Amino acid sequence: MGLTRDFFIQLSQNQLLNKGAKKWGLKLGAQSVVAGTNIDEMIVSVKELNAHGISATIDNLGEFVYEKSEAVEAKEQILTVLDAIHEHGVDAHISLKPTQLGLDIDYDFCLDNLKEIVDRAYGYGIFINFDMEDYGHLHPSFDLIDELSAAYNNVGTVIQAYFYESEENIEKYKDYRLRIVKGAYKEPEHLAYQDKKDIDRNYIKLIEYHLLHGKFTSIATHDHHVINHVKAFVKKHDIPTDKFEFQMLYGFRRDLQLELAKEGYNFCTYVPFGSDWYGYFMRRLAERPQNLTLVGKQVFNKKTNTLIGIGAGAFILGRMSKRK
Ligand SMILES: Cc1cc2nc3c(=O)[nH]c(=O)nc-3n(C[C@H](O)[C@H](O)[C@H](O)COP(=O)(O)OP(=O)(O)OC[C@H]3O[C@@H](n4cnc5c(N)ncnc54)[C@H](O)[C@@H]3O)c2cc1C
């Protein structure tokens, strides 16, 4: 079986492996794309980025939260991260996933957790970005943002170019600071473009719209074709550099990250940290299996073989159940 996008997405959704990976510590090459398992390690990484003129958006990794106690723990951790950003005076904000704060448990419970976080961040003058997950969470996440932004102006979110409806959403949320991405999850044909060319075309269209009409645009991509297009577009339309930034993930295209910052563009690195690294890492492999070179020789150790084995089983079962 080839190591395809579907294969790694299936792996990313495997809760058994997710639980196991928390106990392993950073393995399989994850340490090159995850900035440590605790706040101290993460702060060191952020200070290094800041020294190069790069800001950070910090993701305290967490997935598969189905117990209220886990969501409360995630909230407490994020509050501690906010305190650490404030105390260390680093140039950073927060990225979080609503499911981590209990969206799959109860909407109002999740809203209360988020309120506490957004309120503390507001006091510190720190921005909170809501990452966008799969389609099932898209509209509930927008609802949370609508409710919170009635009282706070330090929230923003992500628009995923693969969804047909994103053109409408970007217009609706044009007064927000938005991160625009291609989209990382597997979505069905009736909701999302499947062809890379269609996604890329829509991606450019959405970026251009928000650059011209929106508040602040974070162009989050490792695609140098898109980056070069944006550079030419902002020049042509006299869009000032304080209206946008480029974003990339920690550990990816480091040379290009430094180069863009040196050229004078605002640059922000997405810095994930924590013991819950597994799903995040598998989604990165799904996007670009060549990233497996990050894993290198470690692919052939015992744990990875177990992982690939269980993953292959999950993949086959997933396919069989889809065929039914
Ligand atoms: C900061 C950030 C935040 C994100 N947040 C979200 C989110 O909230 N929700 C969500 O669904 N998705 C999110 N994503 C993921 C995003 O949706 C894409 O899945 C992911 O970024 C891959 O698409 P791409 O635009 O980077 O380029 P791709 O389409 O993967 O690659 C295009 C081309 O770029 C070049 N390239 C790409 N990567 C590399 C590399 N590592 N080295 C060398 N060349 C490379 C290659 O030429 C490749 O063909 C985020 C991504 C980033 C960077």
Coordinates of N, CA, C and O in Angstrom, one line a residue, residues 12-185:
S12 N -4.2 9.7 11.4 CA -4.3 10.8 12.3 C -5.6 10.7 13.2 O -5.7 11.2 14.3
Q13 N -6.6 9.9 12.7 CA -7.9 9.8 13.4 C -7.9 8.6 14.3 O -8.9 8.3 14.9
N14 N -6.8 7.9 14.4 CA -6.8 6.7 15.3 C -6.5 7.0 16.7 O -5.4 7.4 17.1
Q15 N -7.6 6.9 17.5 CA -7.5 7.3 18.9 C -6.6 6.4 19.8 O -5.9 6.9 20.7
L16 N -6.5 5.2 19.4 CA -5.6 4.2 20.1 C -4.1 4.7 20.0 O -3.4 4.8 21.0
L17 N -3.8 5.0 18.8 CA -2.4 5.4 18.5 C -2.1 6.8 19.1 O -1.1 7.1 19.7
N18 N -3.2 7.6 19.1 CA -3.1 9.0 19.7 C -2.8 8.9 21.2 O -1.9 9.5 21.7
K19 N -3.5 8.0 21.8 CA -3.2 7.8 23.3 C -1.8 7.2 23.5 O -1.1 7.7 24.4
G20 N -1.5 6.2 22.7 CA -0.1 5.6 22.9 C 1.0 6.6 22.7 O 1.9 6.7 23.5
A21 N 0.8 7.5 21.7 CA 1.9 8.4 21.3 C 2.1 9.4 22.5 O 3.3 9.9 22.6
K22 N 1.1 9.7 23.2 CA 1.3 10.7 24.4 C 2.3 10.2 25.4 O 3.0 10.9 26.0
K23 N 2.3 8.8 25.5 CA 3.3 8.2 26.4 C 4.7 8.1 25.9 O 5.6 8.0 26.6
W24 N 4.8 8.1 24.5 CA 6.1 7.8 23.9 C 7.0 9.0 24.0 O 8.3 8.9 23.9
G25 N 6.5 10.3 24.2 CA 7.3 11.5 24.0 C 7.4 11.7 22.5 O 6.8 10.9 21.7
L26 N 8.1 12.7 22.1 CA 8.2 13.0 20.7 C 9.0 12.0 20.0 O 10.2 11.8 20.2
K27 N 8.4 11.3 19.0 CA 9.0 10.2 18.3 C 8.7 10.3 16.8 O 8.0 11.2 16.4
L28 N 9.3 9.5 16.0 CA 9.1 9.4 14.6 C 9.5 10.6 13.8 O 9.0 10.8 12.7
G29 N 10.3 11.4 14.4 CA 10.7 12.7 13.7 C 9.9 13.8 14.1 O 10.1 15.0 13.6
A30 N 8.9 13.6 15.0 CA 7.9 14.7 15.3 C 8.7 15.9 16.0 O 8.2 17.0 15.9
Q31 N 9.8 15.6 16.6 CA 10.6 16.7 17.3 C 11.0 17.8 16.3 O 11.3 18.9 16.8
S32 N 11.1 17.4 15.0 CA 11.5 18.5 14.1 C 10.4 19.4 13.7 O 10.6 20.5 13.2
V33 N 9.1 19.0 14.0 CA 8.0 19.9 13.7 C 7.2 20.3 14.9 O 6.2 21.0 14.7
V34 N 7.5 19.8 16.1 CA 6.8 20.1 17.3 C 7.8 20.7 18.3 O 8.9 20.1 18.5
A35 N 7.5 21.9 18.8 CA 8.5 22.6 19.6 C 8.5 22.2 21.1 O 8.3 23.1 21.9
G36 N 8.7 21.0 21.3 CA 8.8 20.5 22.7 C 7.5 20.0 23.3 O 6.5 20.2 22.7
T37 N 7.6 19.4 24.5 CA 6.4 18.9 25.1 C 6.0 19.8 26.3 O 4.9 19.5 26.9
N38 N 6.7 20.8 26.6 CA 6.3 21.7 27.7 C 6.5 23.2 27.4 O 7.1 23.5 26.4
I39 N 5.9 24.0 28.3 CA 6.0 25.5 28.1 C 7.4 26.0 28.0 O 7.7 26.9 27.2
D40 N 8.3 25.5 28.9 CA 9.6 26.1 28.9 C 10.3 25.9 27.6 O 11.0 26.8 27.0
E41 N 10.2 24.6 27.0 CA 10.8 24.3 25.7 C 10.2 25.2 24.6 O 10.9 25.7 23.8
M42 N 8.9 25.3 24.7 CA 8.2 26.1 23.7 C 8.7 27.6 23.7 O 8.9 28.2 22.7
I43 N 8.8 28.2 24.9 CA 9.2 29.6 25.1 C 10.6 29.8 24.5 O 10.9 30.8 23.8
V44 N 11.5 28.8 24.7 CA 12.8 28.9 24.1 C 12.7 29.0 22.6 O 13.4 29.9 22.0
S45 N 11.9 28.2 22.0 CA 11.7 28.2 20.5 C 11.2 29.5 20.1 O 11.6 30.1 19.1
V46 N 10.2 30.0 20.8 CA 9.6 31.3 20.4 C 10.6 32.5 20.5 O 10.6 33.3 19.6
K47 N 11.4 32.4 21.6 CA 12.4 33.5 21.7 C 13.4 33.4 20.5 O 13.8 34.5 20.0
E48 N 13.7 32.2 20.1 CA 14.6 32.1 19.0 C 14.0 32.7 17.7 O 14.7 33.4 16.9
L49 N 12.7 32.4 17.5 CA 12.1 33.0 16.3 C 12.0 34.5 16.4 O 12.3 35.2 15.4
N50 N 11.6 35.0 17.6 CA 11.5 36.5 17.8 C 12.9 37.1 17.5 O 12.9 38.2 16.9
A51 N 14.0 36.4 17.8 CA 15.3 37.0 17.6 C 15.6 37.2 16.1 O 16.4 38.0 15.7
H52 N 14.8 36.4 15.3 CA 15.0 36.6 13.8 C 13.9 37.5 13.3 O 13.6 37.5 12.0
G53 N 13.1 38.2 14.1 CA 12.1 39.1 13.7 C 10.8 38.3 13.3 O 10.0 38.9 12.6
I54 N 10.7 37.1 13.8 CA 9.5 36.3 13.4 C 8.6 36.2 14.7 O 9.1 35.8 15.8
S55 N 7.3 36.4 14.5 CA 6.4 36.2 15.6 C 5.9 34.8 15.6 O 6.2 34.0 14.7
A56 N 5.1 34.4 16.6 CA 4.6 33.0 16.7 C 3.2 33.0 17.1 O 2.6 33.8 17.7
T57 N 2.5 31.9 16.5 CA 1.2 31.6 17.0 C 1.3 30.2 17.6 O 1.7 29.3 17.0
I58 N 0.9 30.1 18.9 CA 1.2 28.9 19.7 C 0.0 28.0 19.8 O -1.1 28.5 20.2
D59 N 0.2 26.8 19.5 CA -0.8 25.8 19.5 C -0.4 24.7 20.6 O 0.5 24.0 20.4
N60 N -1.2 24.8 21.7 CA -1.0 23.8 22.8 C -1.8 22.5 22.3 O -3.0 22.4 22.4
L61 N -1.1 21.6 21.7 CA -1.7 20.5 20.9 C -2.7 19.7 21.8 O -2.4 19.4 23.0
G62 N -3.8 19.3 21.2 CA -4.8 18.5 21.9 C -5.9 18.0 20.9 O -6.4 18.8 20.1
E63 N -6.2 16.7 21.0 CA -7.2 16.2 20.1 C -8.1 15.2 20.8 O -7.7 14.7 21.9
F64 N -9.2 14.8 20.2 CA -10.1 13.8 20.8 C -10.5 14.0 22.2 O -10.2 13.2 23.1
V65 N -11.0 15.2 22.5 CA -11.4 15.6 23.8 C -12.9 15.3 24.0 O -13.7 15.9 23.3
Y66 N -13.2 14.2 24.7 CA -14.6 13.9 24.9 C -15.1 13.9 26.4 O -16.2 13.7 26.7
E67 N -14.1 14.2 27.3 CA -14.4 14.3 28.7 C -14.3 15.7 29.1 O -13.4 16.4 28.8
K68 N -15.3 16.2 30.0 CA -15.2 17.6 30.4 C -13.9 17.9 31.2 O -13.3 19.0 31.0
S69 N -13.4 16.9 31.9 CA -12.2 17.1 32.7 C -11.0 17.4 31.7 O -10.1 18.2 32.0
E70 N -11.0 16.7 30.6 CA -9.9 17.0 29.6 C -10.0 18.4 29.0 O -8.9 19.0 28.8
A71 N -11.2 18.8 28.7 CA -11.4 20.2 28.2 C -11.0 21.2 29.2 O -10.3 22.2 28.8
V72 N -11.3 21.0 30.5 CA -10.9 22.0 31.5 C -9.4 22.0 31.7 O -8.8 23.1 31.8
E73 N -8.8 20.8 31.6 CA -7.3 20.8 31.6 C -6.7 21.5 30.5 O -5.8 22.3 30.7
A74 N -7.3 21.4 29.3 CA -6.8 22.1 28.1 C -6.9 23.6 28.3 O -6.0 24.4 28.0
K75 N -8.1 24.0 28.9 CA -8.3 25.4 29.1 C -7.2 26.0 30.1 O -6.6 27.0 29.8
E76 N -7.0 25.2 31.2 CA -6.0 25.7 32.2 C -4.6 25.8 31.5 O -3.9 26.7 31.8
Q77 N -4.3 24.8 30.7 CA -3.0 24.9 30.0 C -2.9 26.1 29.1 O -1.8 26.8 29.1
I78 N -3.9 26.4 28.4 CA -3.9 27.6 27.5 C -3.8 28.9 28.3 O -3.1 29.8 27.9
L79 N -4.5 28.9 29.4 CA -4.4 30.1 30.3 C -2.9 30.3 30.8 O -2.4 31.4 30.9
T80 N -2.3 29.1 31.1 CA -0.9 29.2 31.6 C 0.0 29.7 30.4 O 1.0 30.4 30.7
V81 N -0.3 29.2 29.2 CA 0.5 29.7 28.1 C 0.3 31.2 27.9 O 1.3 32.0 27.7
L82 N -0.9 31.7 28.1 CA -1.1 33.2 28.0 C -0.3 33.9 29.0 O 0.3 34.9 28.7
D83 N -0.3 33.4 30.3 CA 0.5 34.0 31.3 C 2.0 34.0 30.9 O 2.7 35.0 31.1
A84 N 2.4 32.9 30.3 CA 3.8 32.8 30.0 C 4.2 33.8 28.9 O 5.2 34.4 28.9
I85 N 3.3 33.9 27.9 CA 3.5 34.9 26.8 C 3.7 36.3 27.4 O 4.6 37.1 27.1
H86 N 2.8 36.6 28.3 CA 2.8 37.9 29.0 C 4.0 38.1 29.8 O 4.7 39.1 29.7
E87 N 4.3 37.1 30.7 CA 5.5 37.3 31.6 C 6.8 37.4 30.8 O 7.7 38.2 31.2
H88 N 7.0 36.6 29.8 CA 8.2 36.6 29.0 C 8.3 37.7 28.0 O 9.3 38.0 27.3
G89 N 7.1 38.4 27.8 CA 7.1 39.5 26.8 C 7.4 39.1 25.4 O 8.0 39.9 24.6
V90 N 7.1 37.8 25.0 CA 7.4 37.4 23.7 C 6.4 37.8 22.7 O 5.2 38.1 23.0
D91 N 6.8 37.9 21.4 CA 5.8 38.3 20.3 C 5.1 37.1 19.9 O 5.6 36.3 19.0
A92 N 3.9 36.8 20.4 CA 3.2 35.6 20.1 C 1.7 35.7 20.4 O 1.3 36.6 21.3
H93 N 0.9 35.0 19.7 CA -0.5 34.8 20.1 C -0.9 33.4 20.1 O 0.0 32.5 20.0
I94 N -2.1 33.1 20.3 CA -2.6 31.7 20.5 C -3.4 31.2 19.3 O -4.2 31.9 18.8
S95 N -3.2 30.0 18.9 CA -4.1 29.2 18.0 C -4.7 28.1 18.8 O -4.0 27.4 19.5
L96 N -6.0 28.0 18.7 CA -6.6 26.8 19.5 C -7.7 26.2 18.6 O -8.2 26.8 17.6
K97 N -8.1 25.0 19.0 CA -9.1 24.2 18.3 C -10.3 24.1 19.2 O -10.2 23.6 20.4
P98 N -11.5 24.6 18.8 CA -12.7 24.5 19.7 C -13.0 23.1 20.2 O -13.4 23.0 21.4
T99 N -12.6 22.1 19.5 CA -12.9 20.7 20.0 C -12.1 20.4 21.2 O -12.5 19.7 22.1
Q100 N -10.9 21.0 21.3 CA -10.0 20.8 22.4 C -10.7 21.4 23.7 O -10.4 21.0 24.8
L101 N -11.5 22.4 23.5 CA -12.2 23.1 24.6 C -13.6 22.6 24.9 O -14.3 23.2 25.6
G102 N -13.9 21.4 24.2 CA -15.2 20.8 24.5 C -16.3 20.9 23.5 O -17.4 20.6 23.9
L103 N -16.0 21.3 22.3 CA -17.1 21.5 21.3 C -17.9 20.2 21.1 O -19.1 20.2 20.8
D104 N -17.2 19.1 21.1 CA -17.8 17.8 20.9 C -18.6 17.3 22.1 O -19.3 16.3 22.1
I105 N -18.5 18.0 23.3 CA -19.1 17.6 24.5 C -20.4 18.4 24.6 O -21.5 17.8 24.7
D106 N -20.3 19.7 24.6 CA -21.4 20.6 24.8 C -21.1 22.0 24.4 O -20.1 22.6 24.9
Y107 N -21.9 22.6 23.5 CA -21.6 23.9 23.0 C -21.4 25.0 24.0 O -20.4 25.7 24.0
D108 N -22.4 25.0 25.0 CA -22.3 26.1 26.0 C -21.1 25.9 26.9 O -20.5 26.9 27.4
F109 N -20.8 24.7 27.2 CA -19.6 24.4 28.1 C -18.3 24.9 27.3 O -17.5 25.5 27.9
C110 N -18.3 24.6 26.0 CA -17.1 25.0 25.2 C -17.1 26.6 25.2 O -16.0 27.2 25.4
L111 N -18.2 27.2 25.0 CA -18.3 28.7 24.9 C -17.7 29.3 26.2 O -17.0 30.2 26.2
D112 N -18.1 28.7 27.4 CA -17.7 29.2 28.7 C -16.1 29.1 28.8 O -15.5 30.0 29.3
N113 N -15.6 27.9 28.4 CA -14.1 27.7 28.4 C -13.4 28.8 27.5 O -12.4 29.4 27.9
L114 N -14.0 29.0 26.3 CA -13.4 29.9 25.4 C -13.5 31.4 25.9 O -12.5 32.1 25.8
K115 N -14.6 31.7 26.6 CA -14.8 33.0 27.1 C -13.7 33.3 28.1 O -13.1 34.4 28.1
E116 N -13.4 32.4 28.9 CA -12.3 32.6 29.9 C -11.0 32.8 29.3 O -10.2 33.7 29.7
I117 N -10.7 32.1 28.2 CA -9.4 32.2 27.5 C -9.4 33.6 26.8 O -8.4 34.4 26.9
V118 N -10.4 33.9 26.1 CA -10.4 35.1 25.3 C -10.4 36.3 26.2 O -9.7 37.3 25.9
D119 N -11.1 36.2 27.4 CA -11.1 37.3 28.3 C -9.7 37.6 28.9 O -9.2 38.7 29.0
R120 N -9.0 36.5 29.3 CA -7.6 36.7 29.8 C -6.7 37.3 28.8 O -5.9 38.2 29.0
A121 N -6.8 36.7 27.5 CA -6.0 37.2 26.4 C -6.3 38.7 26.1 O -5.4 39.5 25.9
Y122 N -7.5 39.1 26.2 CA -8.0 40.5 26.0 C -7.3 41.4 27.0 O -6.7 42.4 26.6
G123 N -7.2 41.0 28.2 CA -6.5 41.7 29.3 C -5.1 41.9 29.0 O -4.5 43.0 29.3
Y124 N -4.5 41.0 28.3 CA -3.0 41.0 28.0 C -2.8 41.7 26.6 O -1.6 41.8 26.2
G125 N -3.9 41.9 25.9 CA -3.7 42.4 24.5 C -3.2 41.3 23.5 O -2.4 41.6 22.6
I126 N -3.6 40.1 23.8 CA -3.1 39.0 22.9 C -4.3 38.5 22.1 O -5.4 38.3 22.5
F127 N -4.0 38.2 20.8 CA -5.0 37.7 19.8 C -5.2 36.2 20.0 O -4.2 35.5 20.2
I128 N -6.4 35.8 19.8 CA -6.7 34.4 19.8 C -7.3 33.9 18.4 O -8.3 34.5 17.9
N129 N -6.6 33.0 17.8 CA -7.1 32.5 16.5 C -7.7 31.1 16.7 O -7.2 30.2 17.3
F130 N -8.9 31.0 16.1 CA -9.6 29.7 16.1 C -9.2 28.9 14.9 O -9.6 29.3 13.8
D131 N -8.4 27.9 15.1 CA -8.1 27.0 13.9 C -9.4 26.4 13.4 O -10.4 26.2 14.2
M132 N -9.5 26.1 12.1 CA -10.7 25.4 11.6 C -10.4 23.9 11.4 O -9.3 23.6 10.8
E133 N -11.3 23.1 11.9 CA -11.1 21.7 11.8 C -12.0 21.2 10.6 O -12.1 21.8 9.6
D134 N -12.6 20.0 10.7 CA -13.3 19.4 9.6 C -14.7 20.1 9.5 O -15.1 20.9 10.4
Y135 N -15.4 19.7 8.4 CA -16.7 20.4 8.1 C -17.7 20.3 9.2 O -18.4 21.3 9.5
G136 N -17.7 19.2 9.9 CA -18.7 19.0 11.0 C -18.5 20.1 12.1 O -19.5 20.3 12.8
H137 N -17.4 20.7 12.2 CA -17.1 21.7 13.3 C -17.1 23.1 12.7 O -17.0 24.1 13.5
L138 N -17.3 23.3 11.4 CA -17.1 24.6 10.8 C -18.2 25.6 11.3 O -17.8 26.7 11.8
H139 N -19.5 25.3 11.2 CA -20.5 26.2 11.5 C -20.6 26.4 13.1 O -20.7 27.6 13.5
P140 N -20.5 25.3 13.9 CA -20.4 25.6 15.3 C -19.3 26.5 15.7 O -19.4 27.4 16.6
S141 N -18.1 26.4 15.0 CA -17.0 27.3 15.3 C -17.3 28.7 14.9 O -17.0 29.6 15.7
F142 N -17.9 28.9 13.8 CA -18.3 30.3 13.4 C -19.3 30.8 14.4 O -19.2 32.0 14.8
D143 N -20.2 30.0 14.9 CA -21.2 30.5 15.9 C -20.5 30.9 17.2 O -20.8 32.0 17.8
L144 N -19.5 30.1 17.6 CA -18.7 30.5 18.8 C -18.0 31.9 18.6 O -18.1 32.8 19.5
I145 N -17.5 32.1 17.4 CA -16.8 33.3 17.1 C -17.8 34.5 17.1 O -17.5 35.5 17.6
D146 N -18.9 34.2 16.5 CA -20.0 35.3 16.4 C -20.3 35.7 17.9 O -20.4 36.9 18.2
E147 N -20.5 34.8 18.7 CA -20.9 35.1 20.1 C -19.8 35.8 20.9 O -20.0 36.8 21.6
L148 N -18.6 35.3 20.7 CA -17.5 35.9 21.4 C -17.1 37.3 20.9 O -16.8 38.2 21.7
S149 N -17.3 37.5 19.6 CA -16.8 38.8 19.1 C -17.9 39.9 19.4 O -17.6 41.1 19.1
A150 N -19.0 39.5 19.9 CA -20.0 40.6 20.4 C -19.3 41.4 21.5 O -19.6 42.5 21.7
A151 N -18.4 40.7 22.3 CA -17.8 41.3 23.5 C -16.3 41.6 23.3 O -15.8 42.4 24.0
Y152 N -15.7 40.9 22.4 CA -14.2 41.0 22.3 C -13.8 41.2 20.9 O -14.4 40.6 20.0
N153 N -12.7 42.0 20.7 CA -12.2 42.2 19.3 C -10.9 41.5 19.1 O -10.2 41.8 18.1
N154 N -10.5 40.5 20.0 CA -9.2 39.9 19.8 C -9.4 38.4 19.3 O -8.6 37.6 19.6
V155 N -10.5 38.2 18.5 CA -10.6 36.8 18.0 C -10.7 36.9 16.5 O -11.2 37.8 15.9
G156 N -10.2 35.8 15.9 CA -10.2 35.7 14.4 C -10.2 34.2 14.1 O -10.1 33.3 15.0
T157 N -10.2 33.9 12.8 CA -10.3 32.4 12.5 C -9.7 32.1 11.1 O -8.9 32.9 10.6
V158 N -10.0 31.0 10.6 CA -9.3 30.4 9.4 C -10.4 30.2 8.3 O -11.5 29.7 8.6
I159 N -10.0 30.5 7.1 CA -10.9 30.2 6.0 C -10.1 29.1 5.1 O -9.0 29.3 4.8
Q160 N -10.8 28.0 4.9 CA -10.2 26.9 4.1 C -10.7 26.9 2.7 O -11.9 26.8 2.4
A161 N -9.7 27.1 1.8 CA -10.1 27.3 0.4 C -10.7 26.1 -0.3 O -11.4 26.3 -1.3
Y162 N -10.6 24.9 0.2 CA -11.3 23.8 -0.5 C -12.8 23.8 -0.4 O -13.5 23.2 -1.2
F163 N -13.4 24.5 0.6 CA -14.8 24.5 0.7 C -15.4 25.5 -0.3 O -15.0 26.6 -0.5
Y164 N -16.5 25.0 -1.0 CA -17.2 25.8 -1.9 C -17.7 27.1 -1.2 O -17.8 28.1 -1.8
E165 N -18.2 26.9 0.0 CA -18.9 28.0 0.7 C -17.9 29.1 1.2 O -18.3 30.1 1.8
S166 N -16.6 28.9 1.1 CA -15.6 29.8 1.7 C -15.7 31.2 1.1 O -15.4 32.2 1.8
E167 N -16.1 31.3 -0.2 CA -16.2 32.6 -0.8 C -17.3 33.5 0.0 O -17.1 34.6 0.2
E168 N -18.4 32.8 0.4 CA -19.4 33.5 1.1 C -18.8 33.8 2.5 O -19.0 35.0 3.0
N169 N -18.1 32.9 3.1 CA -17.6 33.1 4.5 C -16.6 34.2 4.6 O -16.6 35.0 5.5
I170 N -15.8 34.3 3.6 CA -14.7 35.3 3.6 C -15.4 36.7 3.5 O -14.9 37.7 4.1
E171 N -16.5 36.8 2.8 CA -17.2 38.1 2.7 C -17.8 38.4 4.1 O -17.7 39.5 4.6
K172 N -18.4 37.4 4.7 CA -19.1 37.6 5.9 C -18.1 38.0 7.0 O -18.4 38.8 7.9
Y173 N -16.9 37.4 7.0 CA -15.9 37.7 8.1 C -14.8 38.6 7.6 O -13.7 38.6 8.2
K174 N -15.1 39.5 6.7 CA -14.1 40.4 6.1 C -13.5 41.4 7.2 O -12.4 41.8 7.1
D175 N -14.3 41.6 8.2 CA -13.9 42.6 9.3 C -13.0 41.9 10.4 O -12.7 42.5 11.4
Y176 N -12.7 40.6 10.1 CA -11.9 39.9 11.1 C -10.5 39.7 10.5 O -10.3 39.7 9.3
R177 N -9.6 39.5 11.5 CA -8.3 39.0 11.1 C -8.4 37.6 10.7 O -8.8 36.8 11.5
L178 N -8.1 37.2 9.5 CA -8.3 35.9 9.0 C -7.0 35.2 8.5 O -6.2 35.8 7.8
R179 N -6.8 33.9 8.9 CA -5.8 33.1 8.3 C -6.4 32.4 7.1 O -7.5 31.8 7.3
I180 N -5.8 32.4 5.9 CA -6.4 31.7 4.8 C -5.4 30.5 4.4 O -4.2 30.7 4.3
V181 N -6.0 29.3 4.4 CA -5.3 28.1 4.1 C -6.0 27.3 3.0 O -7.1 27.6 2.6
K182 N -5.3 26.3 2.5 CA -5.9 25.5 1.5 C -6.9 24.5 2.1 O -7.9 24.2 1.5
G183 N -6.6 24.0 3.3 CA -7.5 23.0 4.0 C -6.8 21.7 4.2 O -6.2 21.2 3.2
A184 N -6.9 21.1 5.4 CA -6.0 20.0 5.7 C -6.8 18.7 5.9 O -6.2 17.6 6.1
Y185 N -8.1 18.7 5.9 CA -8.9 17.5 6.2 C -9.5 16.9 4.9 O -9.4 17.5 3.9

